[in-house]
């Protein structure tokens, strides 16, 4: 299984979806929704916004599961 780097983030406030390329070696903690300009932060227990709101969890988490 290969690590996927593209994840579709769904804004929990307005439902806007945007495909983003994840940085391989770092976690993205803050993400601004381009539609409603909300600043998204990870839910408690999640390491980054991709784990909370993305269709694919971040690369370090994917590697843990392998
Ligand atoms: Zn939004």
Tab-separated table of N, CA and C and ligand atoms in Angstrom:
chain	number	residue	atom	x	y	z
A	1	UNK	N	0.831	-1.193	0.000
A	1	UNK	CA	0.000	0.000	0.000
A	1	UNK	C	0.874	1.256	0.000
A	2	UNK	N	0.528	2.168	-0.857
A	2	UNK	CA	1.302	3.400	-0.926
A	2	UNK	C	0.649	4.512	-0.128
A	3	UNK	N	1.501	5.391	0.382
A	3	UNK	CA	0.996	6.555	1.108
A	3	UNK	C	0.378	7.515	0.118
A	4	UNK	N	-0.834	7.899	0.428
A	4	UNK	CA	-1.511	8.880	-0.419
A	4	UNK	C	-1.235	10.281	0.097
A	5	UNK	N	-0.991	11.183	-0.806
A	5	UNK	CA	-0.681	12.556	-0.391
A	5	UNK	C	-1.809	13.534	-0.705
A	6	UNK	N	-2.787	13.074	-1.427
A	6	UNK	CA	-3.894	13.996	-1.688
A	6	UNK	C	-5.109	13.597	-0.861
A	7	UNK	N	-5.688	14.586	-0.248
A	7	UNK	CA	-6.802	14.366	0.666
A	7	UNK	C	-7.846	15.440	0.402
A	8	UNK	N	-9.100	15.053	0.472
A	8	UNK	CA	-10.161	16.041	0.270
A	8	UNK	C	-10.650	16.500	1.631
A	9	UNK	N	-10.388	17.747	1.935
A	9	UNK	CA	-10.821	18.325	3.213
A	9	UNK	C	-12.259	18.820	3.081
A	10	UNK	N	-13.097	18.403	4.012
A	10	UNK	CA	-14.473	18.897	4.054
A	10	UNK	C	-14.612	19.836	5.236
A	11	UNK	N	-14.990	21.057	4.969
A	11	UNK	CA	-15.175	22.039	6.047
A	11	UNK	C	-16.387	21.634	6.887
A	12	UNK	N	-16.207	21.515	8.226
A	12	UNK	CA	-17.322	21.100	9.089
A	12	UNK	C	-18.377	22.195	9.248
A	13	UNK	N	-18.035	23.406	8.873
A	13	UNK	CA	-18.971	24.518	9.059
A	13	UNK	C	-19.856	24.729	7.841
A	14	UNK	N	-19.256	24.737	6.657
A	14	UNK	CA	-20.057	25.053	5.469
A	14	UNK	C	-20.154	23.875	4.498
A	15	UNK	N	-19.379	22.808	4.756
A	15	UNK	CA	-19.465	21.641	3.892
A	15	UNK	C	-18.668	21.750	2.602
A	16	UNK	N	-17.897	22.822	2.466
A	16	UNK	CA	-17.087	23.019	1.261
A	16	UNK	C	-15.984	21.967	1.192
A	17	UNK	N	-15.804	21.399	0.003
A	17	UNK	CA	-14.776	20.373	-0.185
A	17	UNK	C	-13.649	20.912	-1.055
A	18	UNK	N	-12.427	20.587	-0.655
A	18	UNK	CA	-11.278	21.043	-1.423
A	18	UNK	C	-10.205	19.976	-1.367
A	19	UNK	N	-9.664	19.641	-2.536
A	19	UNK	CA	-8.577	18.670	-2.544
A	19	UNK	C	-7.260	19.373	-2.251
A	20	UNK	N	-6.516	18.839	-1.306
A	20	UNK	CA	-5.241	19.433	-0.916
A	20	UNK	C	-4.160	18.364	-0.955
A	21	UNK	N	-2.958	18.788	-1.305
A	21	UNK	CA	-1.820	17.878	-1.242
A	21	UNK	C	-1.183	18.020	0.136
A	22	UNK	N	-1.009	16.886	0.818
A	22	UNK	CA	-0.471	16.940	2.171
A	22	UNK	C	1.048	16.975	2.132
A	23	UNK	N	1.625	17.776	3.029
A	23	UNK	CA	3.088	17.728	3.161
A	23	UNK	C	3.488	16.393	3.768
A	24	UNK	N	4.522	15.767	3.230
A	24	UNK	CA	4.871	14.414	3.631
A	24	UNK	C	5.449	14.343	5.041
A	25	UNK	N	6.231	15.343	5.410
A	25	UNK	CA	6.999	15.237	6.654
A	25	UNK	C	6.468	16.118	7.779
A	26	UNK	N	5.402	16.827	7.527
A	26	UNK	CA	4.904	17.693	8.593
A	26	UNK	C	3.387	17.608	8.638
A	27	UNK	N	2.866	17.964	9.806
A	27	UNK	CA	1.427	17.955	9.957
A	27	UNK	C	0.890	19.371	9.801
A	28	UNK	N	-0.247	19.463	9.175
A	28	UNK	CA	-0.875	20.767	9.001
A	28	UNK	C	-1.882	20.950	10.127
A	29	UNK	N	-1.611	21.934	10.977
A	29	UNK	CA	-2.430	22.090	12.169
A	29	UNK	C	-3.564	23.079	11.945
A	30	UNK	N	-3.303	24.082	11.140
A	30	UNK	CA	-4.332	25.077	10.858
A	30	UNK	C	-4.639	25.071	9.372
A	31	UNK	N	-5.915	25.206	9.064
A	31	UNK	CA	-6.312	25.234	7.670
A	31	UNK	C	-7.476	26.197	7.513
A	32	UNK	N	-7.320	27.121	6.589
A	32	UNK	CA	-8.400	28.084	6.390
A	32	UNK	C	-9.289	27.632	5.244
A	33	UNK	N	-10.575	27.495	5.529
A	33	UNK	CA	-11.529	27.150	4.487
A	33	UNK	C	-11.604	28.311	3.496
A	34	UNK	N	-11.421	27.982	2.216
A	34	UNK	CA	-11.411	29.065	1.234
A	34	UNK	C	-12.812	29.618	0.994
A	35	UNK	N	-13.820	28.877	1.399
A	35	UNK	CA	-15.190	29.322	1.168
A	35	UNK	C	-15.705	30.244	2.283
A	36	UNK	N	-15.654	29.760	3.537
A	36	UNK	CA	-16.217	30.550	4.631
A	36	UNK	C	-15.149	31.198	5.495
A	37	UNK	N	-13.865	30.950	5.144
A	37	UNK	CA	-12.720	31.578	5.839
A	37	UNK	C	-12.602	31.156	7.295
A	38	UNK	N	-13.250	30.059	7.661
A	38	UNK	CA	-13.108	29.551	9.019
A	38	UNK	C	-11.711	28.957	9.177
A	39	UNK	N	-11.113	29.164	10.349
A	39	UNK	CA	-9.834	28.551	10.626
A	39	UNK	C	-10.083	27.215	11.307
A	40	UNK	N	-9.782	26.141	10.600
A	40	UNK	CA	-10.025	24.808	11.140
A	40	UNK	C	-8.824	24.353	11.950
A	41	UNK	N	-9.112	23.699	13.069
A	41	UNK	CA	-8.077	23.094	13.892
A	41	UNK	C	-8.435	21.628	14.070
A	42	UNK	N	-7.446	20.775	14.328
A	42	UNK	CA	-7.757	19.349	14.505
A	42	UNK	C	-8.679	19.119	15.699
A	43	UNK	N	-9.516	18.096	15.610
A	43	UNK	CA	-10.294	17.690	16.777
A	43	UNK	C	-9.352	17.123	17.816
A	44	UNK	N	-9.771	17.121	19.080
A	44	UNK	CA	-8.890	16.610	20.115
A	44	UNK	C	-8.586	15.140	19.848
A	45	UNK	N	-7.312	14.791	19.948
A	45	UNK	CA	-6.887	13.427	19.672
A	45	UNK	C	-6.365	13.243	18.263
A	46	UNK	N	-6.653	14.192	17.387
A	46	UNK	CA	-6.131	14.106	16.022
A	46	UNK	C	-4.898	14.980	15.900
A	47	UNK	N	-3.958	14.557	15.036
A	47	UNK	CA	-2.694	15.280	14.959
A	47	UNK	C	-2.733	16.414	13.952
A	48	UNK	N	-3.660	16.372	13.016
A	48	UNK	CA	-3.687	17.436	12.022
A	48	UNK	C	-5.072	17.533	11.396
A	49	UNK	N	-5.271	18.590	10.623
A	49	UNK	CA	-6.601	18.816	10.058
A	49	UNK	C	-6.998	17.727	9.055
A	50	UNK	N	-6.007	17.081	8.459
A	50	UNK	CA	-6.354	16.012	7.503
A	50	UNK	C	-6.947	14.804	8.222
A	51	UNK	N	-6.431	14.533	9.430
A	51	UNK	CA	-6.971	13.407	10.197
A	51	UNK	C	-8.396	13.693	10.657
A	52	UNK	N	-8.702	14.975	10.903
A	52	UNK	CA	-10.025	15.328	11.392
A	52	UNK	C	-11.032	15.515	10.264
A	53	UNK	N	-10.599	16.167	9.197
A	53	UNK	CA	-11.568	16.583	8.180
A	53	UNK	C	-11.263	16.071	6.785
A	54	UNK	N	-10.122	15.406	6.609
A	54	UNK	CA	-9.737	14.949	5.282
A	54	UNK	C	-10.306	13.579	4.955
A	55	UNK	N	-10.352	13.270	3.665
A	55	UNK	CA	-10.814	11.952	3.239
A	55	UNK	C	-9.729	10.902	3.490
A	56	UNK	N	-8.505	11.360	3.627
A	56	UNK	CA	-7.368	10.470	3.851
A	56	UNK	C	-6.577	11.030	5.029
A	57	UNK	N	-6.214	10.206	6.012
A	57	UNK	CA	-5.408	10.713	7.125
A	57	UNK	C	-3.994	11.079	6.664
A	58	UNK	N	-3.283	11.815	7.499
A	58	UNK	CA	-1.977	12.327	7.093
A	58	UNK	C	-0.958	11.190	6.923
A	59	UNK	N	0.116	11.450	6.174
A	59	UNK	CA	1.090	10.388	5.862
A	59	UNK	C	1.672	9.657	7.068
A	60	UNK	N	2.076	10.356	8.159
A	60	UNK	CA	2.612	9.598	9.301
A	60	UNK	C	1.610	8.597	9.878
A	61	UNK	N	0.341	8.937	9.886
A	61	UNK	CA	-0.681	8.016	10.390
A	61	UNK	C	-0.858	6.849	9.412
A	62	UNK	N	-0.838	7.135	8.129
A	62	UNK	CA	-0.951	6.048	7.150
A	62	UNK	C	0.202	5.053	7.307
A	63	UNK	N	1.407	5.582	7.575
A	63	UNK	CA	2.572	4.702	7.722
A	63	UNK	C	2.477	3.862	8.977
A	64	UNK	N	1.877	4.424	10.035
A	64	UNK	CA	1.679	3.657	11.264
A	64	UNK	C	0.805	2.439	11.038
A	65	UNK	N	-0.180	2.601	10.168
A	65	UNK	CA	-1.152	1.531	9.950
A	65	UNK	C	-0.618	0.410	9.071
A	66	UNK	N	0.505	0.649	8.412
A	66	UNK	CA	1.019	-0.364	7.478
A	66	UNK	C	1.710	-1.505	8.204
B	1	LIG	ZN1	-16.014	26.425	5.340
